[in-house]
Amino acid sequence: MKKIPVLFTNTISIYDTFPVFDTWDVTRNAFLSEHRVPAIYHPPCRLFSRLRKFSSAPLSEKKCAFWSLSRVRQFGGIIEHPRSSTLWKDGNFHLDGTVDAYGGFLRSVELSWFGFTAKKPTLLYFVGISPGQLPAFPLPGQSPIFIIGTSKRQSLPELPKKKRSETPLSMVNFFLETITIMQHESTKL
């Protein structure tokens, strides 16, 4: 089995602990990836977030998300981005979950379902699998113990910034199962 590409990961990533993944972080230019198979994309979200006006990231960083969108629509895979990301508006998505012209669809999840320690509303965009073929999402588990950002109405501590972009193990396993189904489906064609 060929390795599954995972693009725009953290420099130290949980994906690195799985021999089945081919990870592309900031030190390894994802734009040089020549894969032609379903992949997992975690493009940077700070220029698409509610606080984008305060980001010091170069505007060229937005290219990562649009490139990911182009690749997933061409070769299949999954894009993960916050629910409030402007990518979903910029990319002309069907926010109601219906299948688009590329065979893709969105699903809304809470990362805390996958064991993330804070409430983090997220959208996943899938291409290469039908909604009925998706593995079961985990049931909502423990209550979040952190918040992301500060709020005077919250009594929970703030999640440290370096922890905000970590992918929970349960989500990695969900993505692996989903990509495996996509690969199986693509061999039928």
Short mmCIF file of C-alpha atoms in Angstrom, two decimals:
data_model
loop_
_atom_site.label_atom_id
_atom_site.label_comp_id
_atom_site.label_asym_id
_atom_site.label_seq_id
_atom_site.Cartn_x
_atom_site.Cartn_y
_atom_site.Cartn_z
CA MET A 1 0.00 0.00 0.00
CA LYS A 2 1.30 3.45 -0.92
CA LYS A 3 1.71 5.98 1.85
CA ILE A 4 -1.17 8.40 2.38
CA PRO A 5 -0.13 12.04 1.89
CA VAL A 6 -0.94 14.40 4.76
CA LEU A 7 -0.24 17.99 3.81
CA PHE A 8 0.36 21.10 5.92
CA THR A 9 0.94 19.23 9.17
CA ASN A 10 2.64 20.64 12.23
CA THR A 11 6.42 20.19 12.34
CA ILE A 12 5.93 17.68 15.13
CA SER A 13 2.76 15.80 14.26
CA ILE A 14 0.87 12.76 15.46
CA TYR A 15 0.80 11.66 11.81
CA ASP A 16 4.58 11.11 12.02
CA THR A 17 3.98 8.21 14.42
CA PHE A 18 2.10 6.24 11.73
CA PRO A 19 4.28 4.60 9.06
CA VAL A 20 1.34 4.67 6.62
CA PHE A 21 1.44 8.49 6.30
CA ASP A 22 3.69 10.66 4.13
CA THR A 23 3.69 13.98 6.02
CA TRP A 24 4.43 17.38 4.54
CA ASP A 25 5.12 20.13 7.08
CA VAL A 26 6.56 23.63 6.69
CA THR A 27 10.08 22.29 6.16
CA ARG A 28 8.90 20.06 3.34
CA ASN A 29 7.17 22.11 0.66
CA ALA A 30 3.72 20.57 0.12
CA PHE A 31 3.46 22.32 -3.23
CA LEU A 32 6.17 19.91 -4.45
CA SER A 33 4.04 16.88 -3.60
CA GLU A 34 3.26 15.02 -6.79
CA HIS A 35 0.72 12.63 -5.30
CA ARG A 36 -2.27 11.66 -7.42
CA VAL A 37 -4.24 9.88 -4.70
CA PRO A 38 -6.71 10.88 -1.98
CA ALA A 39 -4.92 12.87 0.72
CA ILE A 40 -5.55 14.64 4.02
CA TYR A 41 -5.15 18.43 4.04
CA HIS A 42 -4.73 20.68 7.08
CA PRO A 43 -4.04 24.06 5.42
CA PRO A 44 -3.24 26.96 7.77
CA CYS A 45 -6.41 28.72 8.88
CA ARG A 46 -5.19 31.92 10.53
CA LEU A 47 -5.87 34.11 7.45
CA PHE A 48 -9.40 32.68 7.22
CA SER A 49 -10.24 33.00 10.93
CA ARG A 50 -12.27 35.57 12.83
CA LEU A 51 -9.01 37.12 14.03
CA ARG A 52 -7.40 37.24 10.57
CA LYS A 53 -6.95 41.02 10.81
CA PHE A 54 -4.45 40.45 13.63
CA SER A 55 -2.45 37.74 11.88
CA SER A 56 1.13 38.46 10.87
CA ALA A 57 1.10 35.62 8.31
CA PRO A 58 1.96 36.60 4.74
CA LEU A 59 -1.11 36.80 2.50
CA SER A 60 0.49 34.19 0.27
CA GLU A 61 -0.28 31.63 3.01
CA LYS A 62 -3.91 31.63 1.80
CA LYS A 63 -2.60 29.84 -1.29
CA CYS A 64 -2.19 26.68 0.83
CA ALA A 65 -5.94 26.36 1.34
CA PHE A 66 -6.91 27.13 -2.25
CA TRP A 67 -4.26 24.73 -3.56
CA SER A 68 -5.58 22.05 -1.16
CA LEU A 69 -9.09 22.65 -2.42
CA SER A 70 -7.97 22.26 -6.03
CA ARG A 71 -6.07 19.04 -5.25
CA VAL A 72 -8.82 17.41 -3.21
CA ARG A 73 -11.33 18.16 -5.96
CA GLN A 74 -9.00 16.60 -8.50
CA PHE A 75 -7.67 13.55 -6.61
CA GLY A 76 -10.01 13.09 -3.63
CA GLY A 77 -9.39 13.36 0.07
CA ILE A 78 -10.31 15.45 3.07
CA ILE A 79 -9.83 19.10 4.01
CA GLU A 80 -10.16 20.09 7.67
CA HIS A 81 -10.78 23.75 8.55
CA PRO A 82 -12.66 25.61 11.31
CA ARG A 83 -16.39 25.99 10.83
CA SER A 84 -16.08 29.79 10.96
CA SER A 85 -13.34 29.84 8.28
CA THR A 86 -13.99 32.17 5.37
CA LEU A 87 -12.60 29.41 3.11
CA TRP A 88 -16.06 27.88 3.07
CA LYS A 89 -17.56 31.11 1.71
CA ASP A 90 -14.61 31.82 -0.62
CA GLY A 91 -14.71 28.28 -2.06
CA ASN A 92 -18.43 28.41 -2.90
CA PHE A 93 -19.39 25.38 -0.81
CA HIS A 94 -22.85 23.97 -0.13
CA LEU A 95 -23.01 24.54 3.61
CA ASP A 96 -26.08 22.30 3.90
CA GLY A 97 -24.02 19.15 3.23
CA THR A 98 -25.39 18.39 -0.24
CA VAL A 99 -23.00 16.90 -2.78
CA ASP A 100 -21.38 19.50 -5.05
CA ALA A 101 -20.30 19.34 -8.71
CA TYR A 102 -17.00 17.69 -7.66
CA GLY A 103 -18.69 14.91 -5.71
CA GLY A 104 -17.67 16.65 -2.49
CA PHE A 105 -19.68 17.45 0.61
CA LEU A 106 -19.20 19.06 4.01
CA ARG A 107 -19.78 17.56 7.43
CA SER A 108 -19.84 19.59 10.60
CA VAL A 109 -18.08 18.12 13.63
CA GLU A 110 -16.79 19.18 17.02
CA LEU A 111 -13.15 18.25 17.52
CA SER A 112 -14.00 17.42 21.13
CA TRP A 113 -15.89 14.36 19.77
CA PHE A 114 -12.47 13.07 18.73
CA GLY A 115 -10.84 13.81 22.09
CA PHE A 116 -9.69 17.39 21.51
CA THR A 117 -9.62 19.14 24.90
CA ALA A 118 -11.51 22.27 23.80
CA LYS A 119 -14.69 22.97 21.89
CA LYS A 120 -13.60 23.60 18.29
CA PRO A 121 -16.37 23.62 15.66
CA THR A 122 -14.91 22.23 12.43
CA LEU A 123 -16.02 21.45 8.89
CA LEU A 124 -14.63 18.51 6.96
CA TYR A 125 -14.82 18.50 3.17
CA PHE A 126 -14.79 15.03 1.59
CA VAL A 127 -14.28 14.17 -2.08
CA GLY A 128 -14.07 10.56 -3.27
CA ILE A 129 -16.57 8.98 -0.93
CA SER A 130 -20.35 9.20 -0.69
CA PRO A 131 -22.00 10.48 2.50
CA GLY A 132 -23.37 6.99 3.19
CA GLN A 133 -19.89 5.41 3.02
CA LEU A 134 -18.36 7.58 5.74
CA PRO A 135 -17.24 5.73 8.85
CA ALA A 136 -19.30 6.50 11.93
CA PHE A 137 -18.34 9.69 13.73
CA PRO A 138 -17.55 9.23 17.41
CA LEU A 139 -20.30 10.12 19.82
CA PRO A 140 -19.79 13.29 21.82
CA GLY A 141 -17.60 12.33 24.74
CA GLN A 142 -16.18 14.25 27.64
CA SER A 143 -16.90 17.91 28.08
CA PRO A 144 -14.14 20.28 26.93
CA ILE A 145 -11.73 21.33 29.67
CA PHE A 146 -10.29 24.37 27.84
CA ILE A 147 -11.57 27.19 25.69
CA ILE A 148 -9.96 28.67 22.60
CA GLY A 149 -9.59 32.41 23.07
CA THR A 150 -10.63 34.30 26.13
CA SER A 151 -14.16 35.03 27.18
CA LYS A 152 -15.40 36.77 30.31
CA ARG A 153 -18.36 34.40 30.39
CA GLN A 154 -16.24 31.23 30.46
CA SER A 155 -14.87 29.64 33.60
CA LEU A 156 -12.52 27.28 31.72
CA PRO A 157 -8.82 28.02 31.19
CA GLU A 158 -7.58 29.01 27.74
CA LEU A 159 -5.97 26.32 25.57
CA PRO A 160 -2.31 27.20 24.88
CA LYS A 161 -1.79 28.42 21.28
CA LYS A 162 0.68 25.65 20.42
CA LYS A 163 -2.01 23.04 21.25
CA ARG A 164 -4.77 24.60 19.11
CA SER A 165 -3.73 22.98 15.83
CA GLU A 166 -3.06 19.47 17.11
CA THR A 167 -5.02 16.64 15.53
CA PRO A 168 -6.49 14.14 18.03
CA LEU A 169 -5.57 10.45 17.64
CA SER A 170 -9.20 9.47 17.18
CA MET A 171 -9.49 11.89 14.23
CA VAL A 172 -6.32 10.50 12.65
CA ASN A 173 -7.85 7.01 12.85
CA PHE A 174 -11.12 8.30 11.39
CA PHE A 175 -9.23 9.93 8.50
CA LEU A 176 -7.21 6.76 7.90
CA GLU A 177 -10.38 4.67 7.71
CA THR A 178 -12.01 7.22 5.38
CA ILE A 179 -9.01 7.44 3.03
CA THR A 180 -8.81 3.63 2.93
CA ILE A 181 -12.44 3.53 1.73
CA MET A 182 -11.66 6.22 -0.86
CA GLN A 183 -8.68 4.23 -2.13
CA HIS A 184 -10.81 1.10 -2.39
CA GLU A 185 -13.50 2.99 -4.29
CA SER A 186 -10.97 4.47 -6.71
CA THR A 187 -9.70 0.98 -7.63
CA LYS A 188 -13.24 0.02 -8.70
CA LEU A 189 -13.25 2.73 -11.39
#
